[in-house]
Amino acid sequence: MIIVISGPSGVGKGTVVAELLKKDAALVRAITCTTRQPRKDEKDGRDYYFLSEEKFFDLVKKKKLAEFAFVHGNYYGTPIESILQGKDKDVVLQIDTQGAKRIKSLFPEALLIFLLPPSIDALAKRLLKRGTETEEEREKRLERANKEIQERMFYDYIVLNDDLHRASEEIEKIIQYERVLRKKKTR
Ligand code: ADP
Ligand code: 5GP
């Protein structure tokens, strides 16, 4: 199963997905590509494949990306290969709303989950606490957050990330339920 998790920058996608991966050995995270600069604690091939624009568009030209989008001033894209590793596992894609729509059109059975912040104010605080962007970049991300939140109705599930433990447990249950549903359908 392909599981897409979207939500505004700073809502906690990375943190929640890390929790899910710790607890569920049948899940694997798809590493995606970006032209953004790595943050201090990010590693190439672990967090993203960090690429120059030239290398990124080489992949686009060679049709190696299932989707790509321009987000917060940088390009991001999902390698087809990173989705296909999900043959025996369920693959989690942490991508934006444009990417989610594209993945749903390519793989209609994909499970789409939107992670919602308790408020824009809480989101701003989380971004500030993470401390990985300049004030200008944070503003850009917050500006986009409202637009992204408006896209939530497109998703199969909307999960409020008020408390990390509670939200991760809710997503775990959704995944377990969807696994059972999909098994029933293929019988
Ligand atoms: P995203 O991947 O969506 O951009 P991150 O996972 O990097 O967001 O989380 C942004 C910040 O918010 C991090 O500092 C993280 O520790 C914090 N965070 C995540 N979930 C919660 C939560 N439920 N309550 C408070 N802080 C949270
Ligand atoms: P960040 O710079 O905070 O890591 O990510 C910014 C946004 O890009 C987030 O919404 C993230 O989910 C999204 N993103 C990451 N990888 C991809 C991808 O491969 N495709 C698309 N469409 N969005 C992505």
CSV table of C-alpha atoms in Angstrom, one decimal, residues 63-127:
chain,number,residue,atom,x,y,z
A,63,LYS,CA,11.0,10.1,-16.5
A,64,LYS,CA,12.5,8.8,-13.2
A,65,LEU,CA,10.1,10.8,-11.1
A,66,ALA,CA,6.5,9.8,-10.4
A,67,GLU,CA,5.7,13.4,-9.6
A,68,PHE,CA,7.5,16.7,-8.9
A,69,ALA,CA,6.5,20.1,-7.6
A,70,PHE,CA,7.9,23.5,-6.8
A,71,VAL,CA,7.4,24.1,-3.0
A,72,HIS,CA,8.6,27.0,-0.9
A,73,GLY,CA,11.1,28.0,-3.7
A,74,ASN,CA,12.6,24.6,-4.3
A,75,TYR,CA,11.9,21.5,-6.4
A,76,TYR,CA,10.9,18.3,-4.8
A,77,GLY,CA,10.1,15.0,-6.5
A,78,THR,CA,9.3,11.3,-5.8
A,79,PRO,CA,11.5,8.8,-7.6
A,80,ILE,CA,9.5,6.0,-9.1
A,81,GLU,CA,12.0,3.5,-7.6
A,82,SER,CA,11.3,4.7,-4.1
A,83,ILE,CA,7.6,3.9,-4.5
A,84,LEU,CA,8.3,0.4,-6.0
A,85,GLN,CA,10.3,-0.7,-3.0
A,86,GLY,CA,6.9,-1.1,-1.4
A,87,LYS,CA,6.2,-4.4,-3.0
A,88,ASP,CA,6.6,-6.3,0.3
A,89,LYS,CA,6.2,-3.3,2.5
A,90,ASP,CA,3.9,-0.3,2.8
A,91,VAL,CA,5.6,2.8,1.6
A,92,VAL,CA,5.1,6.2,3.2
A,93,LEU,CA,5.5,9.3,1.1
A,94,GLN,CA,5.9,12.6,3.0
A,95,ILE,CA,4.9,15.0,0.2
A,96,ASP,CA,3.0,18.1,-0.4
A,97,THR,CA,-0.6,18.5,-1.6
A,98,GLN,CA,0.3,18.8,-5.3
A,99,GLY,CA,2.3,15.6,-5.1
A,100,ALA,CA,-0.5,13.9,-3.2
A,101,LYS,CA,-3.0,14.6,-6.0
A,102,ARG,CA,-0.6,13.4,-8.7
A,103,ILE,CA,0.1,10.2,-6.7
A,104,LYS,CA,-3.6,9.6,-6.2
A,105,SER,CA,-4.2,9.9,-10.0
A,106,LEU,CA,-1.4,7.5,-10.7
A,107,PHE,CA,-2.3,5.1,-7.9
A,108,PRO,CA,-6.0,5.5,-7.1
A,109,GLU,CA,-5.7,3.0,-4.2
A,110,ALA,CA,-3.1,5.1,-2.4
A,111,LEU,CA,-4.1,6.1,1.2
A,112,LEU,CA,-4.0,9.9,1.7
A,113,ILE,CA,-3.6,11.3,5.2
A,114,PHE,CA,-3.6,15.0,6.0
A,115,LEU,CA,-1.9,16.1,9.3
A,116,LEU,CA,-3.6,19.2,10.7
A,117,PRO,CA,-2.0,21.6,13.2
A,118,PRO,CA,-4.1,22.7,16.3
A,119,SER,CA,-3.8,26.3,15.0
A,120,ILE,CA,-1.6,28.5,12.8
A,121,ASP,CA,-0.2,29.9,16.0
A,122,ALA,CA,0.9,26.5,17.2
A,123,LEU,CA,2.4,25.8,13.7
A,124,ALA,CA,4.4,29.1,13.9
A,125,LYS,CA,5.7,28.0,17.3
A,126,ARG,CA,6.7,24.6,16.1
A,127,LEU,CA,8.6,26.0,13.1
